[in-house]
Amino acid sequence: MSDSSEHTQGIVRPAPESFIKPDLVATISAHGIDDARRGLLKGAFASALVAMTGKAVAGESDPNIVNVPEWSKILGNAVATNPYGLPSKYEANIIRRQSPGLTQTDQASVAFTPLQSMFGMITPSGLHFERHHQGWVDIDPSRHRFMINGLVKTPMVFTMEELMRMPSVSRMHFLECGANTALEWGNSAVPTVQYTHGMLSGSEWTGVPLSLLLERAGIDLAKAKYILAEGADGSSMTRTINIENALDDCLVAYGQNGEMIRPEQGYPLRLVVPGVQGVSWVKWLRRIEVGDQPYAAKDEASHYVDLMPDGMQRQYTAIQEAKSVITSPSGGQKLMKQGYYCVTGLAWSGRGVVKKVEVSTDGGRNWREARIEGPALSKMITRFNFDWVWRGEEALLQSRVTDSTGYVQPQRTELIAVRGTRSIYHNNAIQTWRVNQSGEVENVQLG
Ligand SMILES: Nc1nc2c(c(=O)[nH]1)N[C@H]1C(S)=C(S)[C@@H](COP(=O)(O)O)O[C@H]1N2
Ligand SMILES: [Mo]
């Protein structure tokens, strides 16, 4: 790498506007380039990078000397101007979005996480996707109660204060709705990764292990086979959960990313069921009943079932199988220049840890391993990065994850061979983004 680029302060990051396709607010950032400068890139990548940075630097004057901007000449804002901090006004497009026309009311609806603009593995709480069956509520924590009953020696009722005085743990886990990618079974229906995969978020959750609470209540381990979790909102959200899951790593959680859970995410209390589909993560959690058989609640008898090719409905699919997606470049974005791109994305598995992610730029004919940007935590989204030089050819970008059980994410044709195309839930097929010769990126399905 040449001296001039080595000694330039920072990376010249193209103005975000130059990457925005007006109808679909999507940006390609130049992140990953710092890694490249530290010598992680070799050969073609390094020279592509030098070309890119060198050119950009040559066209710029040092803004601190030649063209002093107004912000360098004023007294800035006072501390605590925003007592609760907000993103820059220049980031106003990075928001949760509803897929137009997807639902008939805004209360029984979804708002998707803008995955195309996220870095790392944590979803900021304000961008966590939302899925409510009957709107969200902001519950007075002093009036909220949590009850444990059923097959226990001593049914118990807890206040928030009592729960928050108990031993707590903090764990990072993904939350994915079972209906994530639901629209893509038959054809490529929606344009951006926000809508194809944005019912996925990752947070640090803090709370009391459910096993501890069940132990306190004196759970009858000889008889207990299932629990029922019940929410305090108007939706009567009730879910059956296996006792193995319940006693393993479930949390009765009040914390999210270091503060109290947001109202949209179930304030003041929600169930965290690592690796299991979102609907079981009951929000505004008010009761857990211990039982000896599945409860067949409304949302598990007629909804959240998988229609198989033979016409039978598969019930109680719980675990979110391994899945991955390239988040940038992704549908609706445009590559404005040829040269180096840090292809980036997310991989996750409801059964454990992401072991390997491979990327193909030719629709699955050839694969190369991506860099896992650790830590790779169990049942948590994991970031991957992949070096790519785009020379203006048409490309078909795919990612494929292998998890710690050895399971490999299926191609769409492989998944459909088993599942058919009439399902709604549990679509973990490999996603394809086509880059055309003008650099436009589009959601496509192969075969
Ligand atoms: N009480 C209650 N819990 C609920 C729901 C709900 O509507 N009411 N929606 C469920 C569904 S379908 C999903 S995918 C997740 C979404 O959680 P989030 O809104 O925090 O992303 O919460 C689940 N828990
Ligand atoms: Mo869901």
Short mmCIF file of C-alpha atoms and ligand atoms in Angstrom, two decimals:
data_model
loop_
_atom_site.label_atom_id
_atom_site.label_comp_id
_atom_site.label_asym_id
_atom_site.label_seq_id
_atom_site.Cartn_x
_atom_site.Cartn_y
_atom_site.Cartn_z
CA MET A 1 0.00 0.00 0.00
CA SER A 2 1.43 3.41 -0.91
CA ASP A 3 2.71 5.87 1.65
CA SER A 4 0.21 8.53 0.78
CA SER A 5 -2.77 6.33 1.56
CA GLU A 6 -1.07 4.86 4.62
CA HIS A 7 -0.58 8.30 6.13
CA THR A 8 -3.94 9.75 5.36
CA GLN A 9 -6.06 10.28 8.44
CA GLY A 10 -8.99 7.94 8.39
CA ILE A 11 -10.79 6.61 5.42
CA VAL A 12 -12.55 8.75 2.92
CA ARG A 13 -16.01 7.48 3.24
CA PRO A 14 -18.17 8.47 0.30
CA ALA A 15 -21.02 10.74 1.26
CA PRO A 16 -23.95 8.47 2.17
CA GLU A 17 -26.26 10.28 -0.25
CA SER A 18 -24.23 9.11 -3.21
CA PHE A 19 -25.26 5.56 -2.34
CA ILE A 20 -28.92 6.20 -1.84
CA LYS A 21 -31.35 4.95 -4.38
CA PRO A 22 -34.20 7.35 -3.74
CA ASP A 23 -37.07 4.87 -3.52
CA LEU A 24 -35.43 2.45 -1.13
CA VAL A 25 -33.18 4.26 1.31
CA ALA A 26 -30.22 2.00 1.47
CA THR A 27 -26.57 2.75 1.89
CA ILE A 28 -23.41 0.84 1.29
CA SER A 29 -20.79 1.94 3.73
CA ALA A 30 -17.09 1.51 3.42
CA HIS A 31 -16.67 -0.21 6.76
CA GLY A 32 -14.16 -2.99 6.86
CA ILE A 33 -11.56 -0.91 5.12
CA ASP A 34 -9.68 -0.25 8.35
CA ASP A 35 -9.09 -3.97 8.64
CA ALA A 36 -7.76 -3.93 5.13
CA ARG A 37 -5.28 -1.20 5.98
CA ARG A 38 -3.97 -3.25 8.85
CA GLY A 39 -2.76 -5.71 6.25
CA LEU A 40 -5.54 -8.26 6.35
CA LEU A 41 -6.06 -7.99 2.64
CA LYS A 42 -3.81 -9.39 0.02
CA GLY A 43 -3.18 -9.02 -3.70
CA ALA A 44 -6.15 -7.97 -5.74
CA PHE A 45 -8.00 -6.64 -2.72
CA ALA A 46 -5.10 -4.49 -1.60
CA SER A 47 -4.59 -2.95 -5.03
CA ALA A 48 -8.30 -2.37 -5.52
CA LEU A 49 -8.31 -0.65 -2.18
CA VAL A 50 -5.32 1.55 -2.96
CA ALA A 51 -6.99 2.61 -6.17
CA MET A 52 -10.16 3.46 -4.30
CA THR A 53 -8.62 5.35 -1.38
CA GLY A 54 -5.90 7.02 -3.45
CA LYS A 55 -8.38 8.47 -5.88
CA ALA A 56 -10.72 9.73 -3.20
CA VAL A 57 -7.89 11.35 -1.24
CA ALA A 58 -6.52 13.15 -4.28
CA GLY A 59 -9.79 14.98 -4.80
CA GLU A 60 -10.00 16.34 -1.26
CA SER A 61 -8.39 19.25 0.53
CA ASP A 62 -7.70 19.01 4.24
CA PRO A 63 -10.98 20.36 5.60
CA ASN A 64 -9.35 21.48 8.85
CA ILE A 65 -6.98 23.90 7.18
CA VAL A 66 -8.37 25.06 3.87
CA ASN A 67 -12.09 25.07 4.40
CA VAL A 68 -12.97 25.47 8.06
CA PRO A 69 -16.54 24.20 8.47
CA GLU A 70 -19.04 26.05 10.65
CA TRP A 71 -19.00 23.38 13.38
CA SER A 72 -15.33 24.11 14.00
CA LYS A 73 -16.09 27.76 14.78
CA ILE A 74 -19.03 27.60 17.18
CA LEU A 75 -19.73 26.82 20.79
CA GLY A 76 -21.31 23.38 20.72
CA ASN A 77 -24.47 22.24 22.47
CA ALA A 78 -24.53 21.90 26.24
CA VAL A 79 -24.28 18.54 27.95
CA ALA A 80 -27.64 16.91 28.49
CA THR A 81 -29.28 19.00 25.77
CA ASN A 82 -30.77 15.58 25.09
CA PRO A 83 -31.02 14.02 28.57
CA TYR A 84 -31.73 10.76 26.76
CA GLY A 85 -29.42 10.65 23.76
CA LEU A 86 -30.65 10.39 20.18
CA PRO A 87 -29.01 9.39 16.89
CA SER A 88 -27.68 12.14 14.62
CA LYS A 89 -30.31 13.87 12.51
CA TYR A 90 -28.35 12.62 9.49
CA GLU A 91 -29.37 9.06 10.37
CA ALA A 92 -33.10 9.78 10.24
CA ASN A 93 -33.66 7.19 7.50
CA ILE A 94 -32.41 4.32 9.62
CA ILE A 95 -35.70 3.33 11.21
CA ARG A 96 -38.05 0.41 11.72
CA ARG A 97 -40.41 0.12 8.79
CA GLN A 98 -43.72 -1.58 8.12
CA SER A 99 -43.99 -3.48 4.86
CA PRO A 100 -46.64 -1.51 2.92
CA GLY A 101 -49.92 -3.44 2.71
CA LEU A 102 -48.72 -6.39 4.78
CA THR A 103 -51.29 -6.05 7.56
CA GLN A 104 -54.70 -4.42 7.85
CA THR A 105 -54.17 -2.72 11.19
CA ASP A 106 -51.10 -1.16 12.77
CA GLN A 107 -51.79 -2.93 16.06
CA ALA A 108 -51.62 -6.49 14.74
CA SER A 109 -48.56 -5.78 12.64
CA VAL A 110 -44.81 -5.87 12.22
CA ALA A 111 -42.13 -3.20 11.96
CA PHE A 112 -38.84 -4.56 10.60
CA THR A 113 -35.26 -3.89 11.75
CA PRO A 114 -33.12 -2.03 9.15
CA LEU A 115 -30.53 -4.81 8.91
CA GLN A 116 -28.90 -3.18 5.86
CA SER A 117 -27.60 -0.38 8.08
CA MET A 118 -26.55 -2.28 11.20
CA PHE A 119 -22.99 -3.00 12.34
CA GLY A 120 -21.76 -5.69 14.71
CA MET A 121 -24.15 -7.95 16.56
CA ILE A 122 -26.26 -5.78 18.86
CA THR A 123 -29.47 -4.21 17.61
CA PRO A 124 -30.00 -0.79 19.22
CA SER A 125 -33.14 -1.10 21.34
CA GLY A 126 -34.90 1.62 19.36
CA LEU A 127 -34.43 -0.43 16.18
CA HIS A 128 -35.45 -3.83 17.59
CA PHE A 129 -38.18 -5.20 15.33
CA GLU A 130 -41.72 -5.07 16.70
CA ARG A 131 -44.38 -7.72 16.36
CA HIS A 132 -47.60 -7.26 18.28
CA HIS A 133 -50.85 -9.18 18.05
CA GLN A 134 -52.90 -6.48 19.71
CA GLY A 135 -50.75 -3.37 20.01
CA TRP A 136 -48.13 -2.56 22.63
CA VAL A 137 -48.80 -1.34 26.13
CA ASP A 138 -46.67 0.61 28.61
CA ILE A 139 -47.34 -1.10 31.94
CA ASP A 140 -46.86 0.60 35.33
CA PRO A 141 -44.18 -1.62 36.87
CA SER A 142 -45.46 -0.96 40.40
CA ARG A 143 -48.78 -2.53 39.40
CA HIS A 144 -47.36 -5.43 37.41
CA ARG A 145 -47.42 -8.92 38.97
CA PHE A 146 -45.87 -12.18 37.83
CA MET A 147 -47.43 -15.46 38.96
CA ILE A 148 -46.20 -19.06 38.88
CA ASN A 149 -48.87 -21.75 39.35
CA GLY A 150 -49.82 -25.26 38.21
CA LEU A 151 -47.66 -28.25 39.13
CA VAL A 152 -45.72 -26.47 41.89
CA LYS A 153 -45.69 -26.91 45.66
CA THR A 154 -46.23 -23.20 46.37
CA PRO A 155 -47.90 -20.99 43.76
CA MET A 156 -46.18 -17.62 43.93
CA VAL A 157 -46.85 -14.01 42.95
CA PHE A 158 -43.89 -11.65 42.48
CA THR A 159 -43.71 -7.87 42.26
CA MET A 160 -41.09 -6.33 39.95
CA GLU A 161 -39.18 -5.20 43.02
CA GLU A 162 -39.01 -8.76 44.32
CA LEU A 163 -37.86 -10.11 40.96
CA MET A 164 -35.20 -7.45 40.59
CA ARG A 165 -33.73 -8.29 44.00
CA MET A 166 -33.07 -11.89 42.95
CA PRO A 167 -29.81 -13.19 41.45
CA SER A 168 -29.67 -12.09 37.81
CA VAL A 169 -27.74 -13.02 34.69
CA SER A 170 -27.12 -11.21 31.38
CA ARG A 171 -27.02 -13.12 28.10
CA MET A 172 -26.84 -12.10 24.45
CA HIS A 173 -29.39 -13.81 22.23
CA PHE A 174 -31.11 -13.30 18.90
CA LEU A 175 -34.86 -13.00 18.65
CA GLU A 176 -36.33 -14.08 15.32
CA CYS A 177 -40.03 -14.30 14.52
CA GLY A 178 -40.98 -17.73 13.14
CA ALA A 179 -42.53 -15.79 10.25
CA ASN A 180 -39.29 -14.06 9.28
CA THR A 181 -38.76 -14.48 5.50
CA ALA A 182 -42.35 -15.79 5.28
CA LEU A 183 -43.13 -13.84 2.12
CA GLU A 184 -40.37 -15.55 0.18
CA TRP A 185 -41.71 -19.13 0.00
CA GLY A 186 -43.23 -18.84 -3.47
CA ASN A 187 -41.29 -16.04 -5.15
CA SER A 188 -39.07 -13.09 -4.28
CA ALA A 189 -41.79 -10.85 -2.96
CA VAL A 190 -40.14 -7.94 -1.16
CA PRO A 191 -37.22 -5.79 -2.29
CA THR A 192 -34.93 -5.24 0.71
CA VAL A 193 -33.25 -7.22 3.48
CA GLN A 194 -35.20 -5.12 5.97
CA TYR A 195 -38.37 -6.84 4.73
CA THR A 196 -36.94 -10.26 3.84
CA HIS A 197 -35.04 -10.79 7.12
CA GLY A 198 -35.78 -7.84 9.43
CA MET A 199 -37.89 -9.77 11.95
CA LEU A 200 -34.52 -10.51 13.52
CA SER A 201 -32.72 -8.60 16.25
CA GLY A 202 -29.97 -9.29 18.76
CA SER A 203 -29.78 -7.95 22.32
CA GLU A 204 -28.24 -8.48 25.69
CA TRP A 205 -31.06 -9.59 27.98
CA THR A 206 -30.92 -9.39 31.79
CA GLY A 207 -33.18 -11.23 34.19
CA VAL A 208 -33.72 -14.11 36.55
CA PRO A 209 -33.19 -17.66 35.24
CA LEU A 210 -36.63 -19.24 34.94
CA SER A 211 -35.19 -22.44 36.45
CA LEU A 212 -34.47 -20.56 39.67
CA LEU A 213 -38.03 -19.24 39.92
CA LEU A 214 -39.52 -22.67 39.20
CA GLU A 215 -37.27 -24.17 41.85
CA ARG A 216 -38.38 -21.53 44.39
CA ALA A 217 -41.99 -22.41 43.68
CA GLY A 218 -41.21 -26.11 44.18
CA ILE A 219 -41.81 -27.44 40.66
CA ASP A 220 -42.99 -31.06 40.58
CA LEU A 221 -40.22 -32.44 38.37
CA ALA A 222 -41.77 -35.92 38.23
CA LYS A 223 -44.93 -34.61 36.54
CA ALA A 224 -43.91 -31.36 34.84
CA LYS A 225 -43.57 -31.70 31.06
CA TYR A 226 -44.54 -28.24 29.74
CA ILE A 227 -45.06 -24.69 30.86
CA LEU A 228 -47.56 -22.17 29.60
CA ALA A 229 -46.39 -18.54 29.37
CA GLU A 230 -49.04 -15.81 29.35
CA GLY A 231 -48.84 -12.10 28.48
CA ALA A 232 -50.71 -9.19 30.06
CA ASP A 233 -51.63 -7.42 26.79
CA GLY A 234 -55.02 -7.76 25.15
CA SER A 235 -53.87 -10.49 22.75
CA SER A 236 -54.12 -13.37 25.27
CA MET A 237 -50.73 -14.47 23.99
CA THR A 238 -50.13 -17.87 25.54
CA ARG A 239 -47.42 -20.31 24.52
CA THR A 240 -46.50 -23.88 25.44
CA ILE A 241 -42.80 -24.43 26.08
CA ASN A 242 -41.07 -27.77 26.72
CA ILE A 243 -39.86 -28.27 30.26
CA GLU A 244 -36.36 -29.00 28.90
CA ASN A 245 -36.20 -25.51 27.38
CA ALA A 246 -37.83 -23.93 30.41
CA LEU A 247 -35.26 -25.39 32.80
CA ASP A 248 -32.32 -24.84 30.46
CA ASP A 249 -31.59 -21.22 29.51
CA CYS A 250 -34.89 -19.30 29.68
CA LEU A 251 -34.89 -15.95 31.45
CA VAL A 252 -37.64 -13.92 33.04
CA ALA A 253 -36.09 -10.70 31.77
CA TYR A 254 -36.46 -7.03 32.63
CA GLY A 255 -33.24 -5.71 31.05
CA GLN A 256 -32.32 -5.12 27.41
CA ASN A 257 -28.95 -3.70 26.33
CA GLY A 258 -28.21 -2.31 29.76
CA GLU A 259 -31.52 -0.59 30.54
CA MET A 260 -35.07 -1.67 31.25
CA ILE A 261 -36.74 -3.48 28.35
CA ARG A 262 -38.50 -1.06 26.00
CA PRO A 263 -42.33 -1.01 26.12
CA GLU A 264 -42.50 -2.38 22.56
CA GLN A 265 -40.36 -5.32 23.70
CA GLY A 266 -42.52 -6.16 26.72
CA TYR A 267 -41.74 -3.72 29.55
CA PRO A 268 -41.46 -4.45 32.39
CA LEU A 269 -41.09 -8.22 31.95
CA ARG A 270 -40.71 -10.68 29.10
CA LEU A 271 -39.79 -14.31 28.67
CA VAL A 272 -36.51 -14.96 26.84
CA VAL A 273 -36.45 -18.40 25.20
CA PRO A 274 -33.03 -18.62 23.50
CA GLY A 275 -33.01 -20.27 20.07
CA VAL A 276 -36.81 -20.59 19.97
CA GLN A 277 -39.09 -18.66 17.60
CA GLY A 278 -40.13 -15.17 18.68
CA VAL A 279 -43.75 -15.91 19.48
CA SER A 280 -42.67 -17.92 22.53
CA TRP A 281 -40.82 -14.91 23.95
CA VAL A 282 -44.00 -13.75 25.65
CA LYS A 283 -43.97 -10.00 26.32
CA TRP A 284 -45.58 -8.23 29.28
CA LEU A 285 -45.19 -11.63 30.96
CA ARG A 286 -47.68 -12.09 33.79
CA ARG A 287 -47.99 -15.82 34.42
CA ILE A 288 -46.31 -19.16 33.99
CA GLU A 289 -48.27 -22.33 34.60
CA VAL A 290 -46.52 -25.68 34.93
CA GLY A 291 -48.40 -28.57 33.29
CA ASP A 292 -48.06 -32.12 32.02
CA GLN A 293 -49.33 -31.66 28.46
CA PRO A 294 -49.17 -29.10 25.63
CA TYR A 295 -51.84 -26.42 25.97
CA ALA A 296 -52.83 -26.10 22.29
CA ALA A 297 -53.46 -22.36 22.76
CA LYS A 298 -54.97 -20.47 19.84
CA ASP A 299 -51.61 -19.34 18.51
CA GLU A 300 -50.25 -22.87 18.44
CA ALA A 301 -53.32 -24.74 17.17
CA SER A 302 -54.15 -22.66 14.10
CA HIS A 303 -51.17 -20.33 13.80
CA TYR A 304 -47.43 -20.97 13.86
CA VAL A 305 -47.95 -24.38 12.28
CA ASP A 306 -46.13 -25.54 9.13
CA LEU A 307 -48.24 -26.76 6.20
CA MET A 308 -46.30 -29.68 4.74
CA PRO A 309 -46.46 -30.87 1.10
CA ASP A 310 -48.70 -33.83 2.10
CA GLY A 311 -51.30 -31.42 3.49
CA MET A 312 -50.54 -32.18 7.15
CA GLN A 313 -49.85 -29.37 9.59
CA ARG A 314 -46.68 -29.63 11.63
CA GLN A 315 -47.26 -28.22 15.13
CA TYR A 316 -44.87 -26.97 17.79
CA THR A 317 -41.87 -26.30 15.56
CA ALA A 318 -39.90 -24.30 18.05
CA ILE A 319 -36.21 -24.02 17.25
CA GLN A 320 -35.03 -21.49 14.69
CA GLU A 321 -32.65 -23.49 12.48
CA ALA A 322 -29.34 -22.06 11.27
CA LYS A 323 -29.72 -19.18 8.84
CA SER A 324 -27.62 -16.37 7.39
CA VAL A 325 -28.04 -13.41 5.09
CA ILE A 326 -25.82 -10.84 3.43
CA THR A 327 -27.02 -7.48 4.71
CA SER A 328 -24.84 -5.32 2.45
CA PRO A 329 -24.77 -5.25 -0.52
CA SER A 330 -28.44 -6.22 -0.47
CA GLY A 331 -31.67 -5.58 -2.33
CA GLY A 332 -32.39 -1.96 -3.18
CA GLN A 333 -28.78 -0.86 -2.80
CA LYS A 334 -26.54 0.18 -5.66
CA LEU A 335 -22.80 -0.27 -6.09
CA MET A 336 -21.70 3.12 -7.35
CA LYS A 337 -18.13 2.20 -8.26
CA GLN A 338 -16.15 -0.84 -9.25
CA GLY A 339 -13.52 -2.07 -6.83
CA TYR A 340 -13.30 -3.38 -3.31
CA TYR A 341 -16.40 -4.17 -1.24
CA CYS A 342 -16.58 -5.57 2.24
CA VAL A 343 -19.55 -7.90 1.86
CA THR A 344 -21.11 -8.18 5.31
CA GLY A 345 -23.93 -10.10 6.91
CA LEU A 346 -25.36 -12.01 9.83
CA ALA A 347 -25.51 -15.70 10.71
CA TRP A 348 -27.30 -17.39 13.61
CA SER A 349 -28.54 -20.75 14.86
CA GLY A 350 -31.16 -21.67 17.42
CA ARG A 351 -29.16 -24.80 18.17
CA GLY A 352 -25.87 -23.25 19.17
CA VAL A 353 -22.86 -21.46 17.74
CA VAL A 354 -22.09 -20.32 14.20
CA LYS A 355 -19.06 -22.37 13.15
CA LYS A 356 -18.53 -21.31 9.55
CA VAL A 357 -19.96 -18.91 7.00
CA GLU A 358 -19.21 -19.21 3.30
CA VAL A 359 -20.00 -16.68 0.59
CA SER A 360 -20.59 -17.28 -3.10
CA THR A 361 -20.60 -14.54 -5.73
CA ASP A 362 -21.75 -16.85 -8.55
CA GLY A 363 -25.03 -18.21 -7.24
CA GLY A 364 -23.60 -21.13 -5.25
CA ARG A 365 -21.16 -22.67 -7.72
CA ASN A 366 -18.05 -21.60 -5.83
CA TRP A 367 -17.77 -20.82 -2.12
CA ARG A 368 -15.11 -19.09 -0.06
CA GLU A 369 -15.02 -18.80 3.70
CA ALA A 370 -15.99 -15.47 5.24
CA ARG A 371 -14.33 -13.93 8.32
CA ILE A 372 -16.38 -14.38 11.46
CA GLU A 373 -16.28 -11.11 13.35
CA GLY A 374 -16.46 -12.57 16.85
CA PRO A 375 -17.41 -13.27 19.46
CA ALA A 376 -19.59 -16.03 18.04
CA LEU A 377 -21.99 -16.66 20.91
CA SER A 378 -24.52 -19.44 21.30
CA LYS A 379 -27.98 -18.56 19.97
CA MET A 380 -26.86 -15.04 19.07
CA ILE A 381 -26.49 -13.30 15.75
CA THR A 382 -22.89 -13.38 14.51
CA ARG A 383 -21.34 -10.88 12.11
CA PHE A 384 -19.36 -12.05 9.07
CA ASN A 385 -17.31 -10.10 6.53
CA PHE A 386 -16.04 -11.09 3.11
CA ASP A 387 -13.61 -9.32 0.78
CA TRP A 388 -14.83 -8.84 -2.76
CA VAL A 389 -13.65 -6.90 -5.77
CA TRP A 390 -16.43 -6.02 -8.15
CA ARG A 391 -15.35 -5.50 -11.77
CA GLY A 392 -18.73 -4.61 -13.18
CA GLU A 393 -19.87 -8.16 -13.89
CA GLU A 394 -23.28 -9.57 -12.98
CA ALA A 395 -22.98 -11.40 -9.66
CA LEU A 396 -25.24 -13.61 -7.54
CA LEU A 397 -24.35 -13.11 -3.88
CA GLN A 398 -25.21 -15.83 -1.36
CA SER A 399 -24.14 -16.77 2.17
CA ARG A 400 -24.34 -20.18 3.81
CA VAL A 401 -23.87 -20.96 7.50
CA THR A 402 -22.78 -24.16 9.23
CA ASP A 403 -23.59 -24.38 12.94
CA SER A 404 -22.01 -26.27 15.85
CA THR A 405 -24.25 -29.30 15.25
CA GLY A 406 -22.85 -29.61 11.69
CA TYR A 407 -26.14 -28.48 10.14
CA VAL A 408 -25.68 -26.59 6.85
CA GLN A 409 -28.18 -23.93 5.75
CA PRO A 410 -30.13 -25.27 2.74
CA GLN A 411 -30.46 -23.83 -0.74
CA ARG A 412 -34.03 -22.76 -1.47
CA THR A 413 -34.62 -25.75 -3.78
CA GLU A 414 -33.45 -28.17 -1.06
CA LEU A 415 -35.76 -26.63 1.54
CA ILE A 416 -38.74 -26.66 -0.80
CA ALA A 417 -38.13 -30.33 -1.64
CA VAL A 418 -38.91 -31.13 2.00
CA ARG A 419 -41.29 -28.37 2.97
CA GLY A 420 -43.14 -27.42 -0.23
CA THR A 421 -44.03 -23.77 -0.85
CA ARG A 422 -47.24 -23.41 1.15
CA SER A 423 -45.66 -22.77 4.55
CA ILE A 424 -45.55 -19.41 6.22
CA TYR A 425 -43.10 -20.07 9.01
CA HIS A 426 -39.52 -21.29 9.41
CA ASN A 427 -38.00 -20.36 6.07
CA ASN A 428 -34.22 -20.53 6.56
CA ALA A 429 -33.23 -20.90 2.91
CA ILE A 430 -30.12 -19.31 1.43
CA GLN A 431 -30.87 -15.79 0.17
CA THR A 432 -29.68 -14.61 -3.26
CA TRP A 433 -29.00 -10.98 -4.20
CA ARG A 434 -28.30 -10.28 -7.87
CA VAL A 435 -25.92 -7.43 -8.70
CA ASN A 436 -26.45 -6.32 -12.28
CA GLN A 437 -23.88 -4.66 -14.50
CA SER A 438 -24.97 -1.18 -13.40
CA GLY A 439 -24.42 -2.21 -9.77
CA GLU A 440 -28.08 -2.42 -8.84
CA VAL A 441 -28.84 -5.10 -6.27
CA GLU A 442 -32.05 -7.08 -6.47
CA ASN A 443 -33.79 -9.87 -4.53
CA VAL A 444 -33.94 -12.97 -6.77
CA GLN A 445 -34.57 -16.69 -6.41
CA LEU A 446 -32.66 -19.31 -8.37
CA GLY A 447 -33.89 -22.62 -9.74
N1 LIG B 1 -47.79 -10.76 25.02
C1 LIG B 1 -47.32 -10.86 23.76
N2 LIG B 1 -46.15 -11.45 23.57
C2 LIG B 1 -45.65 -11.56 22.34
C3 LIG B 1 -46.37 -11.10 21.21
C4 LIG B 1 -47.60 -10.44 21.45
O1 LIG B 1 -48.28 -9.96 20.53
N3 LIG B 1 -48.06 -10.35 22.74
N4 LIG B 1 -45.83 -11.29 19.94
C5 LIG B 1 -44.91 -12.41 19.82
C6 LIG B 1 -44.26 -12.53 18.54
S1 LIG B 1 -45.15 -13.27 17.30
C7 LIG B 1 -42.95 -12.21 18.36
S2 LIG B 1 -42.14 -12.52 16.91
C8 LIG B 1 -42.18 -11.54 19.43
C9 LIG B 1 -41.70 -10.19 18.92
O2 LIG B 1 -40.98 -9.52 19.90
P1 LIG B 1 -40.57 -8.00 19.69
O3 LIG B 1 -41.80 -7.21 19.38
O4 LIG B 1 -39.87 -7.61 20.93
O5 LIG B 1 -39.64 -8.00 18.50
O6 LIG B 1 -42.93 -11.34 20.61
C10 LIG B 1 -43.84 -12.38 20.90
N5 LIG B 1 -44.44 -12.15 22.19
MO MO B 2 -43.68 -13.83 15.63
#
